[in-house]
Amino acid sequence: MAKLLQKESTHFHLMLLPALVLVLIFQIYPMTGIVLAFKDFVPTKGIMGVWHMPWAGFKYFRFVLDNPESKTILRNTLIISFGKIITMIIFPVVFALMLNEIRLRWFKRTVQTVVYLPHFLSWVVVAGILKDVLSLEGPVNWVLHHWFGVEPQMFLGSNDWFRSIIISTNVWKEFGFSTIIYLAALTNINPSLYEAAEIDGAGRFQKLMHITLPGIAMTIALLATLSLNGVLNAGFDQIFNLYNVLVYDTGDIIDTYVYRSGLMSAQYSVATAIGLLNSVVSFILVVFTYSMAYRFANYRIF
Amino acid sequence: MKKTALISAVALMLVVSACSKTDNANNGANAGTNNGATQNQTTEGAAPAEKPDPFGPYAETVNFTTIVNNNPEAAKKFPEGESYENNKYKSYLEKALNIKSTPIWEANGPAYSNKFNLMIASNDIPDIFVVENIDKTPAKTLLKRLYDAGMIEDLTTVYDQYASDAVKEVNQSVNNKALDNASFDGKLYGLPSVNDMNNVNMVWVRQDWLDKLKLKAPTTTDELMTVAKAFKEQDPNGNGKKDEIGLAAQGAQLFNGEPFTFTGLMWAENAFPNMWVKDDSGKLVYGSTQPAVKTALGKLAQMYKDGSLDSEFALRDGNKTAEFLASDRAGLMMGMWWNPYWPIGSGIDNNPKGEWKAYPIMTGDHVNVGNDFYSNSFIVVKKGFEHPELAVKIMNIMKANSSKKIPELLELETTGIYKASDSTRTQWGLNGQVVPVFPDTTARTVKKFDDIFAGTAKEDILDVAEKPIFDQVKSEKDNPKKDLNNYKTYLAWMEGNGVVSRNKLNNVFNEFTGTTPTMEQSFTTLSDLQTKTFLEIIMGKKPISEFDSFVASWNKMGGEQITNEVNEAYLKQQ
């Protein structure tokens, strides 16, 4: 024991303990509930009595896989998710690089503050505003019609527009906040590299390409990897507040479907089965992206 | 069979354990019960029965838990110092019966629906509560769910013993069909409310706009279309802009009891979406898939094309649509008799000059009305609760109050703090009210009003409940629009309920309100498909022929199976 305590890494492991307990209570223990996906739900037993309910085998999984809606929902989830992930890498990185080139400190600070403010608005509020802004009589349609002669579009009722609106409003709301991490990473780059480059006669753009970008490449790779595990989670709050029956074809994602069929129609087993499928796929993706990150960015957690 | 045996075994254990705490009142409740094996057990060796008293207080305070639907809008209408927790109705009930109710939770809106479903799911139900329609799930389905799970008490005996004459009279007036509807295997599991069948879907229209444009009042679907088009195009509000929207409609709910839906338009075309109706062979079919719906959808599509529907109605909910009435941009809506209070009320407040009138949409010589059943809410008692008869007693008092038979409460409503009474204030500490009334209650009342105004009857034919309404109506007649509350009451009763009472009604019932295994799995998908297809047809994104492929896919995606199951279950019900 004493030997164990003397080991250099022991106190690090001890510091992990509180986090481990939290994970056990809030992440691992509730997972026993996933057995519901293999059970016929009997209300009298209660949520905690799930072990005593009759087995249903893979009935609910078969139902989910046979359900013609499943394909649509999965496709929507993936498209929206990847759209969000890609835009949420490009926009914050480009913005952080641009901000980094600005020499006026007060201007830089102000811009930084202003762009991350929308992050603190809830989707309920944002959706309320968007519904008015994007309506047929709203300012967007007015500008399009009067300045560009475009026929008014029913943006939130159109399958052509819905995904783009979801992805772009997500960028508007969140990119400022994500920029912070990249700005932090930028401060980590050794200034002597810039000095050396300057002596060698490198211009501003060359410094950007050969020092700044490689300097934050690791961070980009890490964040991209981390965001991939949420690929089947395309953002319930946002879509639930913005969608309607007309755009189920392009806007209905796994979470909103689970909410409608599971909670509103009380099909708990089906909802759990979908949730479990969701998690399994996410798990595979995490393993995959982790190995990708190692191969291409030489990034390892352990 | 095995399941039933299991449930009765559980029930037996619960009842026996409950009875270990038996007091006199409980013996009184269970004494004389001979029609259930489980209850035979409980009464053996019990003290001699005391005579059941429908309104009798308990010797010792009886505590029970319940839930409360605390609508914040209704809460605003409480008089000073009153609330859901503390109001005169609740305290009267508690004092009269010597009981004390404690809510285990309170919620409203979607949160209420979710909590209600979760409450059943986690088997954590209160002692006495009201089962109502939750979102799209009918109350009957929820009742069946509770029964199947063996969570609720058999009320057959306590109903026979404790129900007041007034309650029994109402149930007998519908041949006890409401009671049958709440019974499973011949035993009563919920106390049904019998409803006033006044859900005629009528047209509310700005009469001054009609007059201005010299239009005939709409009485058929086609005339309604003409009026809507004229309202859209001929600037009836006279502000020089074409900002009117024709028929005010919301797309979030296409066909249900909400105002601004197309339900009445469908009924007028002999289409009954979302209802199980009998076809010519006597088999049950789903109303949404019948050819009549196609005809009606065609007319709606025409209206959309004409611009007589708000082009974004599919994205609107009721509140958003109501703003059009308030801002004088809409003067035509489909709705119920009570709509002068909401949503038309806000229009009246903002523009008292607007004259509203109600018209029926006729189908030949009659008005079609779709009804769920005689009842769509039930009081239920948790299995094992010691005083199941308490639920009956509570209902007795609610009923007595609704016919103004309780002097203390009547005084509050005529001279006291509840004067100018608003029904939403009547809170008994439960999540709703279950008051059985005769199916033609309001029609009877309006006929009396008509007779008095025609001079063929005297005011003394009115009962205490009708008198205050009549006073409001009369003072509106004498001094038009002096008091806008009187105007709203006048509109609701003489116009809205007038449509109900002065026309020949054809009541069509939803023949099946239960649920089947396939329905549980596929109904979300099917109703999504239905709403989407119908909206697309109306908005002209798909041709009307799309309806046929909708019916085909509906059948293929489980609809056919569901129809078979429904018919099987229906035969068993009979």
CSV table of N, CA and C in Angstrom, one decimal, chain A residues 131-189:
chain,number,residue,atom,x,y,z
A,131,LYS,N,-39.1,32.3,-36.2
A,131,LYS,CA,-40.4,32.1,-36.9
A,131,LYS,C,-40.9,33.4,-37.4
A,132,ASP,N,-40.7,34.5,-36.7
A,132,ASP,CA,-41.2,35.7,-37.2
A,132,ASP,C,-40.3,36.3,-38.3
A,133,VAL,N,-39.0,36.2,-38.1
A,133,VAL,CA,-38.1,36.7,-39.1
A,133,VAL,C,-38.3,36.0,-40.5
A,134,LEU,N,-38.5,34.7,-40.4
A,134,LEU,CA,-38.5,33.9,-41.6
A,134,LEU,C,-39.9,33.7,-42.2
A,135,SER,N,-40.9,34.3,-41.6
A,135,SER,CA,-42.3,34.1,-42.1
A,135,SER,C,-42.5,34.8,-43.4
A,136,LEU,N,-43.6,34.5,-44.1
A,136,LEU,CA,-43.8,35.1,-45.4
A,136,LEU,C,-43.8,36.6,-45.4
A,137,GLU,N,-44.2,37.2,-44.3
A,137,GLU,CA,-44.3,38.6,-44.2
A,137,GLU,C,-43.1,39.2,-43.4
A,138,GLY,N,-42.1,38.3,-43.1
A,138,GLY,CA,-41.0,38.7,-42.3
A,138,GLY,C,-40.0,39.5,-43.1
A,139,PRO,N,-39.0,40.0,-42.4
A,139,PRO,CA,-38.0,40.9,-43.0
A,139,PRO,C,-37.1,40.1,-44.1
A,140,VAL,N,-36.8,38.9,-43.8
A,140,VAL,CA,-36.0,38.1,-44.8
A,140,VAL,C,-36.7,38.1,-46.2
A,141,ASN,N,-38.0,37.7,-46.1
A,141,ASN,CA,-38.7,37.6,-47.4
A,141,ASN,C,-38.9,39.0,-48.0
A,142,TRP,N,-39.1,40.0,-47.1
A,142,TRP,CA,-39.2,41.3,-47.7
A,142,TRP,C,-38.0,41.8,-48.5
A,143,VAL,N,-36.9,41.6,-47.8
A,143,VAL,CA,-35.6,41.9,-48.5
A,143,VAL,C,-35.4,41.2,-49.8
A,144,LEU,N,-35.6,39.8,-49.7
A,144,LEU,CA,-35.5,39.0,-50.9
A,144,LEU,C,-36.4,39.5,-52.0
A,145,HIS,N,-37.6,39.8,-51.6
A,145,HIS,CA,-38.6,40.2,-52.6
A,145,HIS,C,-38.4,41.5,-53.2
A,146,HIS,N,-38.2,42.5,-52.4
A,146,HIS,CA,-38.1,43.9,-52.8
A,146,HIS,C,-36.7,44.2,-53.4
A,147,TRP,N,-35.6,43.6,-53.0
A,147,TRP,CA,-34.3,43.9,-53.5
A,147,TRP,C,-33.9,43.0,-54.6
A,148,PHE,N,-34.3,41.7,-54.5
A,148,PHE,CA,-33.8,40.8,-55.5
A,148,PHE,C,-34.9,40.2,-56.3
A,149,GLY,N,-36.1,40.5,-56.0
A,149,GLY,CA,-37.3,40.0,-56.8
A,149,GLY,C,-37.5,38.6,-56.7
A,150,VAL,N,-37.1,38.0,-55.6
A,150,VAL,CA,-37.4,36.5,-55.3
A,150,VAL,C,-38.8,36.4,-54.8
A,151,GLU,N,-39.5,35.4,-55.3
A,151,GLU,CA,-40.8,35.1,-54.7
A,151,GLU,C,-40.7,34.7,-53.2
A,152,PRO,N,-41.6,35.2,-52.4
A,152,PRO,CA,-41.5,34.8,-50.9
A,152,PRO,C,-41.5,33.3,-50.7
A,153,GLN,N,-40.6,32.9,-49.8
A,153,GLN,CA,-40.5,31.4,-49.5
A,153,GLN,C,-41.0,31.1,-48.1
A,154,MET,N,-41.7,30.0,-48.0
A,154,MET,CA,-42.1,29.6,-46.7
A,154,MET,C,-41.0,28.7,-46.1
A,155,PHE,N,-40.0,29.4,-45.5
A,155,PHE,CA,-38.7,28.8,-45.1
A,155,PHE,C,-38.9,27.6,-44.2
A,156,LEU,N,-39.7,27.8,-43.1
A,156,LEU,CA,-39.8,26.8,-42.1
A,156,LEU,C,-40.8,25.7,-42.5
A,157,GLY,N,-41.5,25.9,-43.6
A,157,GLY,CA,-42.5,24.9,-44.1
A,157,GLY,C,-42.0,24.2,-45.3
A,158,SER,N,-40.7,24.4,-45.6
A,158,SER,CA,-40.2,23.9,-46.9
A,158,SER,C,-39.1,22.9,-46.7
A,159,ASN,N,-39.3,21.7,-47.3
A,159,ASN,CA,-38.3,20.7,-47.2
A,159,ASN,C,-36.9,21.0,-47.8
A,160,ASP,N,-37.0,22.0,-48.8
A,160,ASP,CA,-35.8,22.4,-49.4
A,160,ASP,C,-34.9,23.2,-48.5
A,161,TRP,N,-35.6,24.0,-47.7
A,161,TRP,CA,-34.8,25.0,-46.9
A,161,TRP,C,-34.5,24.5,-45.4
A,162,PHE,N,-35.4,23.6,-44.9
A,162,PHE,CA,-35.4,23.4,-43.5
A,162,PHE,C,-34.0,23.0,-42.9
A,163,ARG,N,-33.3,22.0,-43.6
A,163,ARG,CA,-32.0,21.6,-43.1
A,163,ARG,C,-31.0,22.8,-43.1
A,164,SER,N,-31.0,23.5,-44.2
A,164,SER,CA,-30.0,24.6,-44.3
A,164,SER,C,-30.3,25.6,-43.2
A,165,ILE,N,-31.5,25.8,-42.9
A,165,ILE,CA,-31.9,26.8,-41.8
A,165,ILE,C,-31.4,26.3,-40.5
A,166,ILE,N,-31.6,25.0,-40.2
A,166,ILE,CA,-31.2,24.4,-39.0
A,166,ILE,C,-29.6,24.5,-38.8
A,167,ILE,N,-28.9,24.2,-39.9
A,167,ILE,CA,-27.5,24.2,-39.8
A,167,ILE,C,-26.9,25.6,-39.7
A,168,SER,N,-27.5,26.5,-40.5
A,168,SER,CA,-27.0,27.9,-40.5
A,168,SER,C,-27.3,28.6,-39.2
A,169,THR,N,-28.5,28.4,-38.7
A,169,THR,CA,-28.8,29.1,-37.4
A,169,THR,C,-28.0,28.5,-36.3
A,170,ASN,N,-27.7,27.3,-36.4
A,170,ASN,CA,-26.8,26.7,-35.4
A,170,ASN,C,-25.4,27.3,-35.4
A,171,VAL,N,-24.9,27.6,-36.6
A,171,VAL,CA,-23.6,28.3,-36.7
A,171,VAL,C,-23.7,29.7,-36.1
A,172,TRP,N,-24.8,30.4,-36.5
A,172,TRP,CA,-25.0,31.7,-36.0
A,172,TRP,C,-24.9,31.8,-34.4
A,173,LYS,N,-25.6,30.8,-33.8
A,173,LYS,CA,-25.8,30.8,-32.4
A,173,LYS,C,-24.5,30.3,-31.7
A,174,GLU,N,-23.8,29.3,-32.3
A,174,GLU,CA,-22.7,28.7,-31.5
A,174,GLU,C,-21.3,29.0,-31.9
A,175,PHE,N,-21.1,29.6,-33.1
A,175,PHE,CA,-19.7,29.6,-33.6
A,175,PHE,C,-18.8,30.6,-32.7
A,176,GLY,N,-19.4,31.6,-32.2
A,176,GLY,CA,-18.7,32.5,-31.4
A,176,GLY,C,-18.1,31.8,-30.2
A,177,PHE,N,-18.9,31.0,-29.6
A,177,PHE,CA,-18.5,30.3,-28.4
A,177,PHE,C,-17.4,29.3,-28.6
A,178,SER,N,-17.5,28.6,-29.8
A,178,SER,CA,-16.5,27.6,-30.1
A,178,SER,C,-15.2,28.3,-30.4
A,179,THR,N,-15.3,29.5,-30.9
A,179,THR,CA,-14.1,30.3,-31.3
A,179,THR,C,-13.1,30.4,-30.1
A,180,ILE,N,-13.7,30.5,-28.9
A,180,ILE,CA,-12.9,30.8,-27.7
A,180,ILE,C,-11.8,29.7,-27.6
A,181,ILE,N,-12.2,28.5,-27.8
A,181,ILE,CA,-11.2,27.4,-27.6
A,181,ILE,C,-10.0,27.6,-28.6
A,182,TYR,N,-10.3,27.9,-29.9
A,182,TYR,CA,-9.3,28.1,-30.8
A,182,TYR,C,-8.4,29.3,-30.5
A,183,LEU,N,-9.0,30.4,-30.0
A,183,LEU,CA,-8.3,31.5,-29.6
A,183,LEU,C,-7.3,31.2,-28.5
A,184,ALA,N,-7.8,30.3,-27.6
A,184,ALA,CA,-6.9,29.9,-26.5
A,184,ALA,C,-5.7,29.1,-27.0
A,185,ALA,N,-6.1,28.2,-28.0
A,185,ALA,CA,-5.0,27.4,-28.6
A,185,ALA,C,-4.0,28.3,-29.3
A,186,LEU,N,-4.4,29.4,-29.9
A,186,LEU,CA,-3.5,30.3,-30.6
A,186,LEU,C,-2.5,31.0,-29.7
A,187,THR,N,-3.0,31.2,-28.5
A,187,THR,CA,-2.1,31.9,-27.6
A,187,THR,C,-0.9,31.0,-27.1
A,188,ASN,N,-1.1,29.7,-27.4
A,188,ASN,CA,-0.2,28.7,-27.0
A,188,ASN,C,1.0,28.5,-27.9
A,189,ILE,N,0.9,29.1,-29.1
A,189,ILE,CA,2.0,29.0,-30.1
A,189,ILE,C,3.2,29.9,-29.6
